[in-house]
């Protein structure tokens, strides 16, 4: 009927106009931010990688399926959007066909009568309906009203989520209404396969042909109308991720937003500190307009699922940082001051007072969008980035804001200032003399070559000892164990000794990019002049910086962590664990070794080959491992809010009733060791409990000596 087609097309035009207006607004707001040409360039240069990411992360829902119940439900609901698009092709075709011929018996050319398509349409619709029920149960079970901050939905916009579930439900029942009536009138393209539509037809058949004809047109308009209203809701809500998630995945850093930190940029170009001008150049993020368009894309794409929040060590120890709320607060602020951002200077004078007041609100501050305690609670552990199903890069947002606070505002925790001074003056966070870096060698009964100019050809590896490994007593035990194991295995190596300086990781993670660059360039010059090709490092922070961040500054080396090299040497028979260690051991994954660099297997492989060792995993391990609290320069900041992160981690370790806690990071050794000592003093841990590096366990078994 003509009037049905007219109503349908008018509704479509109005909805597309409203949605298009919103999309234009979102585009203009995002592009008002800083350029990020490197994102586009990388995507173009790595098209194969990006196609794989779309197939695995978007279509395959890999990250979502890590959370099996909700992931499975989302998988079917997402695929319903794709497959049921064919139903809308049929619906619009029926609308137009009915107006032209009076009979809405349209089918898609070539494939429109295949029973398999009818089956897929009905199957995915029923599966999506079951998914909606699962979502409802999950949201009720995990409601913030009953669980408080323990709910991953705490802080999310809950009303919008329920509205979208209701709209998807409306899409499904209106689909079956018009298809059931169409089947009774012979207008459904499928003779078989569409089982749910046929079942609906059986229910509607007793109403008669006239009623079914009316229901077909009503159902058709309702089905199209619901979709159009849904479209307008989606582009104005968090469910915008339906459209933006594929783009956010496309322009994400690869292999993910972990590992190395991106270099500082201003106006899309790498910032040159020698020529930079604080008046004209952008130093990090001081206001929301300093966000790149990729940052705005992160805002648009957040699904408010709370996976990041549920895994965050800061949030789990009652600190104010929620990675989810960090993104949402920036997004809501950006939307609120969008009229100011997008207006000309002349237009801004006539803006409402509330918009002008918000425009003057600092991005970070006691009265800012982001409270300083939120910013400085982050350990850079990467749990948020690892769990985010749409590749939001929370750490990048935090570090951009830290950079502005540190370099422009000089606003950061006071105790971190001592660390920065020590790095600048002495090349290490403790401010100790560089001559002390080689003192550990004197405690060995063999010679360790110190590379002062050129790396001798007979040396295969440069052993990057690191500040902690050279200067901190507990970490020095790991250093000596690794050196001795390499010596036993016949691996030729040397060290830089006094020539080695901090890699700059604490400075960069704090936000002092200038100091990081200075230290990095100094080390790169030393390494390049010495002709270093291969490096082994015991500190995951040094390992990550050398492997993932130095290449951008001209320092490209083959870098391995000591657990990777030692595992290889054990496999090759160059190291043979003989003496049994009859202990129950639980392993703590260092964040910068595990999540940031995906090294999970080798430390465990080493322990598995030590006779007598019984390993017991903590509840949170591997990619869901819990931080020790030292990353993100937190090692040099006091933890004054909530429960100490290292205490929380040791409490979890104690549930396995271990004889020993093992790890593979000097920072973790210190943090876990301090917490264990506190537990011993309070009688909550046995006196024999200790924390050791995996290398210490290996040398104990290889040599049969006490670590």
XYZ file of C-alpha atoms in Angstrom:
707
model
C 0.000 0.000 0.000
C 1.260 3.449 -0.934
C 0.549 5.079 2.422
C 2.638 2.483 4.225
C 5.614 3.183 1.951
C 5.219 6.950 2.402
C 5.163 6.637 6.205
C 8.166 4.329 6.142
C 10.235 6.571 3.883
C 9.340 9.739 5.831
C 10.390 8.054 9.090
C 13.619 6.972 7.452
C 14.395 10.458 6.198
C 13.780 12.073 9.590
C 15.847 9.457 11.469
C 18.755 9.652 9.024
C 18.740 13.447 9.283
C 18.853 13.323 13.097
C 21.531 10.612 13.132
C 23.545 12.361 10.435
C 23.515 15.600 12.378
C 24.857 13.803 15.447
C 27.550 11.991 13.460
C 28.681 15.308 11.944
C 28.896 16.799 15.446
C 30.975 13.847 16.687
C 33.295 14.097 13.699
C 33.812 17.842 14.117
C 34.446 17.467 17.852
C 37.009 14.690 17.373
C 38.851 16.501 14.593
C 39.037 19.645 16.724
C 41.618 17.721 18.766
C 45.254 17.115 17.966
C 46.216 15.274 14.771
C 47.595 11.737 14.946
C 48.948 11.006 11.463
C 51.060 8.115 12.778
C 47.875 6.133 13.414
C 46.763 6.375 9.793
C 50.260 5.763 8.467
C 50.668 2.603 10.541
C 47.262 1.269 9.507
C 48.093 1.819 5.839
C 51.523 0.242 6.135
C 50.238 -2.781 8.051
C 46.984 -3.518 6.291
C 47.405 -7.274 6.752
C 47.788 -6.868 10.508
C 44.762 -4.589 10.651
C 42.590 -6.995 8.661
C 43.570 -9.765 11.065
C 42.681 -7.508 14.013
C 39.247 -6.847 12.537
C 38.660 -10.559 11.992
C 39.904 -11.612 15.431
C 38.881 -8.742 17.712
C 35.786 -7.317 16.016
C 34.205 -10.256 14.208
C 35.724 -12.967 16.396
C 35.171 -11.044 19.671
C 38.399 -12.536 21.088
C 38.710 -10.245 24.099
C 35.021 -10.396 24.981
C 35.026 -14.183 24.898
C 37.641 -14.227 27.670
C 34.631 -13.509 29.887
C 32.663 -16.520 28.708
C 29.016 -15.891 29.800
C 28.788 -12.206 28.875
C 31.168 -12.689 25.945
C 29.061 -15.427 24.411
C 25.902 -13.358 24.832
C 27.577 -10.352 23.206
C 28.898 -12.516 20.375
C 25.400 -13.533 19.326
C 23.895 -10.070 19.812
C 26.677 -8.497 17.729
C 26.273 -11.027 14.927
C 22.537 -10.400 15.040
C 23.261 -6.834 13.907
C 25.117 -8.163 10.848
C 22.810 -10.997 9.843
C 19.546 -9.186 10.576
C 20.653 -6.403 8.241
C 19.395 -8.776 5.517
C 15.957 -8.700 7.172
C 15.941 -4.924 6.869
C 16.832 -5.217 3.198
C 13.788 -7.482 2.884
C 11.662 -5.097 4.955
C 12.464 -2.043 2.815
C 12.077 -4.150 -0.303
C 8.637 -5.281 0.863
C 7.716 -1.670 1.651
C 8.555 -0.507 -1.873
C 7.263 -3.655 -3.581
C 3.962 -3.296 -1.753
C 3.615 0.313 -2.884
C 4.292 -0.623 -6.521
C 2.450 -3.931 -6.908
C 0.213 -4.020 -3.839
C 1.850 -7.253 -2.689
C 4.899 -7.039 -0.386
C 6.479 -10.315 -1.514
C 10.012 -8.996 -2.035
C 13.083 -11.226 -1.771
C 16.787 -10.420 -2.027
C 18.045 -11.280 -5.544
C 20.008 -14.537 -5.861
C 20.051 -15.470 -2.170
C 16.634 -14.310 -1.053
C 14.913 -17.692 -1.146
C 17.678 -19.883 0.260
C 16.343 -21.772 3.299
C 19.739 -21.439 4.967
C 19.407 -17.630 5.011
C 15.948 -17.865 6.550
C 17.312 -20.251 9.164
C 20.277 -17.988 9.961
C 18.017 -14.958 10.339
C 15.713 -16.721 12.770
C 18.490 -18.533 14.621
C 20.514 -15.388 15.288
C 17.369 -13.516 16.357
C 16.499 -16.225 18.892
C 20.141 -16.387 20.039
C 20.156 -12.604 20.468
C 16.969 -12.835 22.509
C 18.650 -15.358 24.801
C 21.655 -13.030 24.918
C 19.398 -10.197 26.102
C 18.126 -12.400 28.913
C 21.724 -13.216 29.868
C 22.632 -9.518 29.841
C 19.661 -8.710 32.070
C 20.618 -11.429 34.552
C 24.262 -10.285 34.599
C 23.289 -6.666 35.180
C 20.837 -7.517 37.948
C 23.298 -9.895 39.611
C 26.116 -7.313 39.415
C 24.024 -4.263 40.189
C 25.898 -1.405 41.899
C 22.894 -1.061 44.219
C 23.797 -4.367 45.850
C 27.535 -4.670 45.134
C 28.644 -1.041 45.403
C 32.098 -0.351 43.958
C 32.709 -4.097 43.612
C 30.295 -4.037 40.678
C 32.024 -3.490 37.362
C 28.974 -1.417 36.374
C 29.593 1.056 39.189
C 29.753 4.495 37.608
C 28.278 3.393 34.285
C 25.224 5.045 32.738
C 22.836 2.232 33.643
C 19.605 3.695 32.259
C 20.975 3.855 28.741
C 22.053 0.221 28.870
C 18.583 -0.972 29.852
C 17.027 1.209 27.137
C 19.217 -0.373 24.477
C 18.389 -3.888 25.678
C 14.717 -2.950 25.414
C 15.202 -1.589 21.888
C 16.979 -4.750 20.721
C 14.084 -6.761 22.150
C 11.695 -4.571 20.138
C 13.704 -5.228 16.978
C 13.324 -8.989 17.481
C 9.612 -9.220 18.300
C 8.575 -6.802 15.531
C 10.642 -8.865 13.080
C 8.790 -12.040 13.984
C 5.446 -10.201 13.900
C 5.733 -9.052 10.297
C 7.465 -12.245 9.120
C 4.854 -14.455 10.764
C 2.003 -12.526 9.129
C 3.892 -12.520 5.809
C 4.290 -16.309 5.989
C 0.529 -16.737 6.371
C -0.033 -14.590 3.273
C 2.636 -16.306 1.188
C 4.889 -13.238 1.237
C 7.747 -14.715 3.276
C 10.519 -15.604 0.816
C 11.431 -18.867 2.548
C 9.482 -22.088 2.095
C 11.470 -23.641 4.936
C 14.280 -22.827 7.332
C 12.746 -19.770 9.035
C 11.584 -21.876 11.978
C 10.772 -19.081 14.437
C 8.904 -17.061 11.814
C 6.895 -20.197 10.910
C 6.107 -20.730 14.597
C 4.866 -17.138 14.861
C 2.807 -17.686 11.719
C 1.104 -20.655 13.372
C 0.084 -18.440 16.283
C -1.276 -15.710 13.979
C -3.024 -18.024 11.474
C -6.334 -18.317 13.390
C -6.793 -14.530 13.096
C -7.550 -14.847 9.381
C -6.146 -13.378 6.173
C -7.452 -9.842 6.668
C -5.995 -9.488 10.161
C -2.696 -10.991 9.022
C -2.497 -8.495 6.166
C -2.999 -5.627 8.597
C -0.458 -7.130 11.009
C 2.067 -7.529 8.203
C 1.971 -3.809 7.392
C 1.852 -2.763 11.041
C 4.717 -5.131 11.880
C 6.682 -3.857 8.888
C 6.350 -0.225 9.968
C 7.051 -1.087 13.589
C 10.143 -3.081 12.650
C 11.527 -0.260 10.520
C 10.469 2.391 13.039
C 12.106 0.633 15.962
C 15.337 0.335 13.990
C 15.264 4.036 13.121
C 14.609 5.112 16.709
C 17.346 2.690 17.786
C 19.747 4.322 15.299
C 19.117 7.769 16.784
C 19.545 6.403 20.322
C 22.779 4.611 19.408
C 24.558 7.672 18.011
C 23.581 9.597 21.146
C 24.654 6.948 23.659
C 27.473 4.650 24.734
C 26.246 2.174 22.144
C 27.930 4.371 19.581
C 30.639 1.707 19.936
C 28.635 -0.374 17.466
C 30.048 1.902 14.781
C 33.245 3.225 16.364
C 34.714 -0.009 17.789
C 35.975 -1.271 14.404
C 37.620 2.115 13.796
C 39.162 2.187 17.257
C 40.613 -1.270 16.703
C 41.850 -0.215 13.269
C 43.782 2.787 14.596
C 45.055 1.213 17.820
C 48.745 0.757 18.539
C 50.062 -2.666 17.587
C 50.414 -5.280 18.806
C 48.406 -3.478 21.499
C 48.457 -0.356 23.649
C 50.915 -1.970 26.065
C 54.702 -2.283 25.977
C 56.386 0.935 24.927
C 54.939 4.389 25.448
C 54.365 6.496 22.363
C 56.672 9.477 21.874
C 55.435 12.969 22.682
C 53.895 14.806 19.764
C 52.708 18.322 19.133
C 50.541 19.068 16.143
C 51.038 15.504 14.961
C 54.849 15.827 14.857
C 57.373 14.340 17.263
C 58.240 17.021 19.804
C 61.826 18.242 19.620
C 62.693 19.442 23.137
C 65.574 21.595 21.898
C 63.233 23.651 19.725
C 59.952 23.233 21.645
C 58.073 26.291 22.894
C 55.693 25.796 25.853
C 53.660 28.755 24.623
C 52.844 27.240 21.241
C 53.611 23.521 21.459
C 51.385 20.966 23.151
C 53.050 19.291 26.143
C 50.831 16.353 26.991
C 47.218 17.087 27.851
C 46.383 20.213 29.810
C 42.882 20.667 28.427
C 40.471 18.388 26.634
C 41.286 19.991 23.274
C 44.829 18.636 23.597
C 43.442 15.128 23.127
C 44.152 13.575 19.734
C 41.300 12.453 17.514
C 42.262 8.903 18.494
C 41.697 9.906 22.113
C 38.240 11.196 21.205
C 37.610 7.916 19.405
C 38.446 6.166 22.683
C 35.826 8.347 24.409
C 33.181 7.475 21.837
C 33.994 3.766 21.900
C 33.856 3.057 25.640
C 31.113 0.492 26.228
C 31.039 1.160 29.996
C 31.349 -2.598 30.524
C 33.700 -2.095 33.473
C 36.099 -4.905 32.645
C 38.994 -2.481 33.052
C 37.655 -1.279 36.379
C 37.203 -4.808 37.735
C 40.864 -5.638 37.012
C 42.450 -2.351 38.114
C 44.693 -2.777 41.194
C 44.065 0.819 42.256
C 40.277 0.429 42.141
C 40.479 -2.951 43.879
C 42.360 -1.396 46.805
C 39.860 1.442 47.354
C 41.682 4.157 45.442
C 39.797 6.716 43.346
C 41.151 5.562 39.985
C 38.702 3.740 37.748
C 40.042 3.435 34.195
C 36.461 3.397 32.965
C 35.498 6.581 34.794
C 38.730 8.239 33.649
C 37.493 7.833 30.066
C 33.839 8.631 30.818
C 34.627 11.787 32.802
C 36.709 13.116 29.926
C 34.027 12.140 27.419
C 31.228 13.793 29.388
C 33.348 16.918 29.847
C 34.129 17.030 26.123
C 30.435 16.814 25.252
C 29.553 19.475 27.818
C 32.037 22.047 26.476
C 31.721 21.037 22.818
C 29.910 24.305 21.949
C 32.952 26.192 23.279
C 35.516 23.998 21.544
C 33.778 24.212 18.177
C 32.872 27.914 18.331
C 34.874 30.829 16.965
C 36.263 33.480 19.326
C 33.391 35.801 18.459
C 30.771 33.081 19.005
C 32.175 32.101 22.402
C 31.119 35.441 23.925
C 27.463 34.522 23.409
C 27.641 30.991 24.815
C 25.657 30.072 27.952
C 27.331 30.835 31.275
C 27.443 27.161 32.317
C 29.372 26.254 29.169
C 31.868 29.078 29.735
C 32.359 28.003 33.351
C 33.058 24.432 32.275
C 35.477 25.658 29.604
C 37.559 27.284 32.334
C 37.624 24.132 34.443
C 41.099 22.531 34.589
C 41.403 19.039 33.180
C 43.409 17.891 36.229
C 43.117 19.487 39.648
C 41.335 19.485 42.998
C 38.336 21.043 41.248
C 39.188 19.634 37.830
C 37.637 17.006 35.621
C 40.201 14.470 36.838
C 41.306 14.610 40.467
C 45.093 14.379 40.995
C 44.624 11.334 43.235
C 43.060 9.559 40.255
C 45.992 10.420 38.021
C 48.712 9.420 40.476
C 47.081 6.168 41.597
C 47.928 4.459 38.315
C 50.686 1.825 38.328
C 50.751 1.488 34.526
C 50.161 -2.237 35.076
C 48.180 -2.482 31.840
C 45.275 -4.535 33.212
C 42.805 -2.004 31.801
C 44.274 -2.068 28.291
C 44.587 -5.866 28.366
C 40.923 -6.352 29.258
C 39.329 -3.616 27.137
C 37.370 -5.335 24.358
C 37.512 -2.264 22.092
C 41.230 -1.371 22.397
C 40.960 1.797 24.472
C 44.429 2.945 25.521
C 43.923 4.135 29.092
C 47.627 4.382 29.929
C 48.210 6.770 27.021
C 45.506 9.070 28.406
C 47.019 8.980 31.891
C 50.576 9.595 30.713
C 49.505 12.493 28.500
C 47.914 14.190 31.508
C 50.922 13.367 33.700
C 53.254 14.923 31.143
C 51.430 18.228 31.301
C 51.229 18.171 35.091
C 54.934 17.411 35.490
C 56.535 19.471 32.731
C 54.210 22.490 32.605
C 52.478 22.670 35.983
C 55.307 21.097 38.054
C 52.531 19.402 39.967
C 53.241 15.866 41.125
C 53.783 13.953 44.400
C 56.659 15.618 46.231
C 58.576 12.419 46.963
C 58.860 11.752 43.229
C 60.830 14.982 42.939
C 63.711 13.406 44.848
C 63.748 10.531 42.381
C 63.863 12.942 39.428
C 66.754 14.899 40.936
C 68.673 11.692 41.548
C 68.096 10.556 37.970
C 69.282 13.877 36.612
C 72.340 14.192 38.827
C 73.424 10.586 39.439
C 71.723 8.547 36.715
C 69.817 6.358 39.178
C 66.700 6.841 41.354
C 68.564 6.360 44.646
C 71.195 9.018 44.001
C 74.093 6.629 44.591
C 77.491 6.976 42.950
C 77.850 5.397 39.516
C 80.989 3.683 40.775
C 78.835 1.467 42.992
C 77.256 -0.117 39.917
C 80.081 -2.632 39.599
C 80.575 -3.500 43.285
C 78.446 -6.661 43.030
C 81.076 -8.143 40.693
C 83.575 -8.263 43.565
C 81.340 -10.803 45.332
C 81.704 -13.331 42.485
C 84.513 -15.866 42.145
C 84.922 -15.270 38.400
C 85.636 -12.252 36.245
C 82.889 -10.231 34.583
C 84.236 -8.007 31.773
C 83.309 -4.327 31.992
C 82.749 -2.804 28.563
C 84.272 0.658 28.576
C 84.601 1.348 24.855
C 83.999 -1.396 22.273
C 82.140 -4.621 22.955
C 84.714 -7.437 22.516
C 83.768 -9.809 19.691
C 83.832 -12.846 21.966
C 81.062 -11.415 24.154
C 77.613 -12.497 22.987
C 75.449 -10.470 25.371
C 75.632 -7.202 27.196
C 74.134 -7.843 30.643
C 72.016 -4.777 31.433
C 72.121 -4.882 35.225
C 69.784 -1.972 35.876
C 69.714 0.432 38.816
C 67.977 -1.951 41.214
C 70.063 -4.913 40.109
C 73.275 -3.020 40.829
C 72.307 -0.955 43.855
C 69.452 -2.611 45.780
C 70.526 -5.451 48.089
C 67.640 -7.835 47.367
C 67.874 -7.303 43.611
C 71.660 -7.787 43.685
C 71.045 -11.427 44.648
C 69.217 -11.883 41.345
C 72.011 -10.125 39.467
C 74.656 -12.411 40.928
C 72.503 -15.509 40.330
C 71.995 -14.620 36.662
C 75.673 -13.804 36.161
C 76.699 -17.108 37.706
C 74.167 -19.087 35.648
C 75.406 -17.487 32.435
C 78.972 -18.271 33.471
C 78.099 -21.925 34.164
C 76.311 -22.198 30.806
C 79.339 -20.797 29.002
C 77.560 -17.670 27.783
C 80.031 -14.855 27.220
C 78.754 -11.542 28.529
C 79.915 -8.188 29.767
C 78.455 -5.220 31.648
C 78.710 -1.462 31.305
C 79.344 -0.904 35.002
C 79.730 2.841 35.740
C 78.848 3.652 32.105
C 75.319 2.332 32.604
C 72.613 4.844 33.546
C 68.929 4.428 34.314
C 66.942 3.625 31.177
C 64.619 6.494 32.117
C 61.542 4.354 32.719
C 60.622 6.009 36.064
C 60.920 9.471 34.512
C 58.831 8.580 31.473
C 56.139 6.819 33.495
C 55.965 9.791 35.851
C 55.524 12.124 32.882
C 58.961 13.768 32.776
C 59.528 13.064 29.101
C 62.426 15.490 28.784
C 64.501 13.657 31.401
C 63.624 10.298 29.879
C 64.820 11.482 26.482
C 68.064 12.779 27.962
C 68.827 9.484 29.747
C 67.763 7.383 26.768
C 69.942 9.305 24.326
C 72.900 9.005 26.696
C 72.465 5.235 26.970
C 71.861 4.780 23.255
C 75.043 6.680 22.459
C 76.969 4.443 24.864
C 75.450 1.240 23.478
C 75.850 2.217 19.834
C 79.465 3.317 20.271
C 80.201 0.025 21.997
C 78.609 -1.863 19.097
C 76.107 -3.703 21.315
C 73.751 -6.012 19.418
C 72.237 -8.310 22.052
C 71.141 -7.402 25.574
C 69.874 -9.486 28.479
C 68.093 -7.627 31.292
C 66.780 -8.791 34.661
C 64.431 -5.848 35.247
C 61.213 -6.003 33.179
C 61.064 -2.202 33.215
C 64.544 -1.950 31.696
C 63.694 -4.811 29.339
C 60.534 -3.065 28.154
C 62.235 0.308 27.715
C 65.253 -1.071 25.856
C 63.184 -3.322 23.600
C 60.126 -1.188 22.928
C 61.012 2.461 23.500
C 64.649 2.944 22.536
C 64.101 2.028 18.848
C 62.115 5.260 18.361
C 65.226 7.174 19.495
C 67.751 5.260 17.408
C 68.582 2.368 19.706
C 67.622 -0.968 18.165
C 68.892 -4.118 19.855
C 67.916 -7.731 20.357
C 66.698 -7.646 23.948
C 65.714 -10.645 26.075
C 64.639 -10.984 29.665
C 66.786 -13.209 31.833
C 63.982 -15.756 32.260
C 63.759 -16.124 28.479
C 67.485 -16.734 28.139
C 67.729 -19.043 31.164
C 64.768 -21.116 29.973
C 66.490 -21.512 26.608
C 69.740 -22.552 28.265
C 67.907 -25.167 30.355
C 66.164 -26.514 27.246
C 69.515 -26.764 25.447
C 71.046 -28.687 28.348
C 73.575 -25.979 29.161
C 72.008 -25.600 32.601
C 70.813 -28.678 34.469
C 68.712 -28.343 37.633
C 69.716 -31.318 39.772
C 69.168 -30.610 43.463
C 65.490 -30.959 44.454
C 63.760 -27.973 46.026
C 60.924 -29.520 48.004
C 58.796 -26.392 48.246
C 55.345 -25.199 47.309
C 55.894 -22.081 45.205
C 53.470 -19.533 43.801
C 54.654 -17.278 41.000
C 53.816 -13.579 40.711
C 53.723 -12.221 37.148
C 55.516 -8.858 36.865
C 53.227 -6.560 34.889
C 55.944 -5.259 32.571
C 57.114 -8.784 31.799
C 53.706 -10.433 31.559
C 50.939 -8.185 30.283
C 53.225 -5.626 28.651
C 55.444 -8.149 26.869
C 53.497 -11.442 27.013
C 56.281 -13.380 28.764
C 54.301 -15.857 30.850
C 55.660 -19.286 29.934
C 59.435 -19.092 30.436
C 59.513 -18.322 34.192
C 57.048 -21.145 34.769
C 59.008 -23.471 32.486
C 62.130 -22.900 34.601
C 60.308 -23.744 37.827
C 58.678 -26.787 36.235
C 62.138 -28.211 35.460
C 63.470 -27.765 39.002
C 63.038 -31.120 40.797
C 60.706 -31.137 43.779
C 59.011 -27.806 43.113
C 55.236 -27.798 43.476
C 53.724 -24.788 41.742
C 50.403 -23.274 42.747
C 48.907 -20.418 40.736
C 47.246 -17.512 42.459
C 43.657 -16.763 41.492
C 44.795 -13.709 39.534
C 47.651 -14.751 37.285
C 49.059 -14.357 33.770
C 47.064 -11.791 31.777
C 44.829 -11.228 34.805
C 47.737 -11.016 37.224
C 47.628 -8.428 39.991
C 50.214 -5.648 40.239
C 52.774 -5.349 43.050
C 52.166 -1.586 43.131
C 55.576 -0.349 41.929
C 54.951 0.445 38.245
C 54.174 3.853 36.787
C 56.904 5.350 39.022
C 54.799 4.357 42.066
C 57.955 2.694 43.453
C 59.047 6.194 44.508
C 55.681 7.524 45.715
C 53.925 6.949 49.002
C 50.684 4.947 48.949
C 48.385 6.856 51.290
C 44.914 5.937 49.996
C 43.169 2.632 50.591
C 44.855 -0.703 51.079
C 48.436 -1.052 49.899
C 48.553 -2.889 46.579
C 51.508 -5.049 47.605
C 49.624 -6.090 50.746
C 46.616 -7.104 48.666
C 48.838 -9.181 46.395
C 50.587 -10.912 49.285
C 47.219 -11.646 50.905
C 46.299 -13.434 47.693
C 49.610 -15.279 47.621
C 49.072 -16.472 51.187
C 45.827 -18.196 50.172
C 47.990 -20.750 48.300
C 49.906 -21.500 51.537
C 53.292 -21.179 49.802
C 56.753 -21.931 51.127
C 58.160 -19.388 48.669
C 56.813 -16.617 46.458
C 58.772 -16.326 43.219
C 58.867 -13.544 40.669
C 61.131 -12.127 37.957
C 61.409 -8.414 38.705
C 63.482 -6.432 41.211
C 60.597 -4.035 41.903
C 58.296 -6.965 42.677
C 60.981 -8.451 44.949
C 61.042 -5.269 47.003
C 57.292 -4.666 47.123
C 56.284 -8.243 47.873
C 59.184 -8.651 50.288
C 58.100 -5.600 52.285
C 54.518 -6.858 52.477
C 55.641 -10.352 53.515
C 57.781 -8.887 56.292
C 54.752 -6.978 57.570
C 52.756 -10.205 57.552
C 55.515 -11.992 59.463
C 55.567 -9.244 62.089
C 51.823 -9.564 62.575
C 51.956 -13.348 62.681
C 49.938 -13.756 59.463
C 52.767 -15.431 57.538
C 55.215 -18.132 58.550
C 58.721 -16.983 59.394
C 60.300 -19.141 56.684
C 58.288 -17.529 53.864
C 60.457 -15.563 51.435
C 60.231 -13.990 48.004
C 62.932 -14.838 45.463
C 63.621 -14.426 41.783
C 63.204 -17.447 39.514
C 66.941 -17.219 38.786
C 67.680 -17.716 42.471
C 65.629 -20.916 42.488
C 67.461 -22.145 39.408
C 70.971 -21.467 40.755
C 70.009 -23.168 44.008
C 69.046 -26.312 42.092
C 71.946 -26.167 39.648
C 74.578 -25.674 42.347
C 72.769 -27.125 45.341
C 73.464 -24.032 47.403
C 71.339 -21.748 49.523
C 70.071 -18.653 47.737
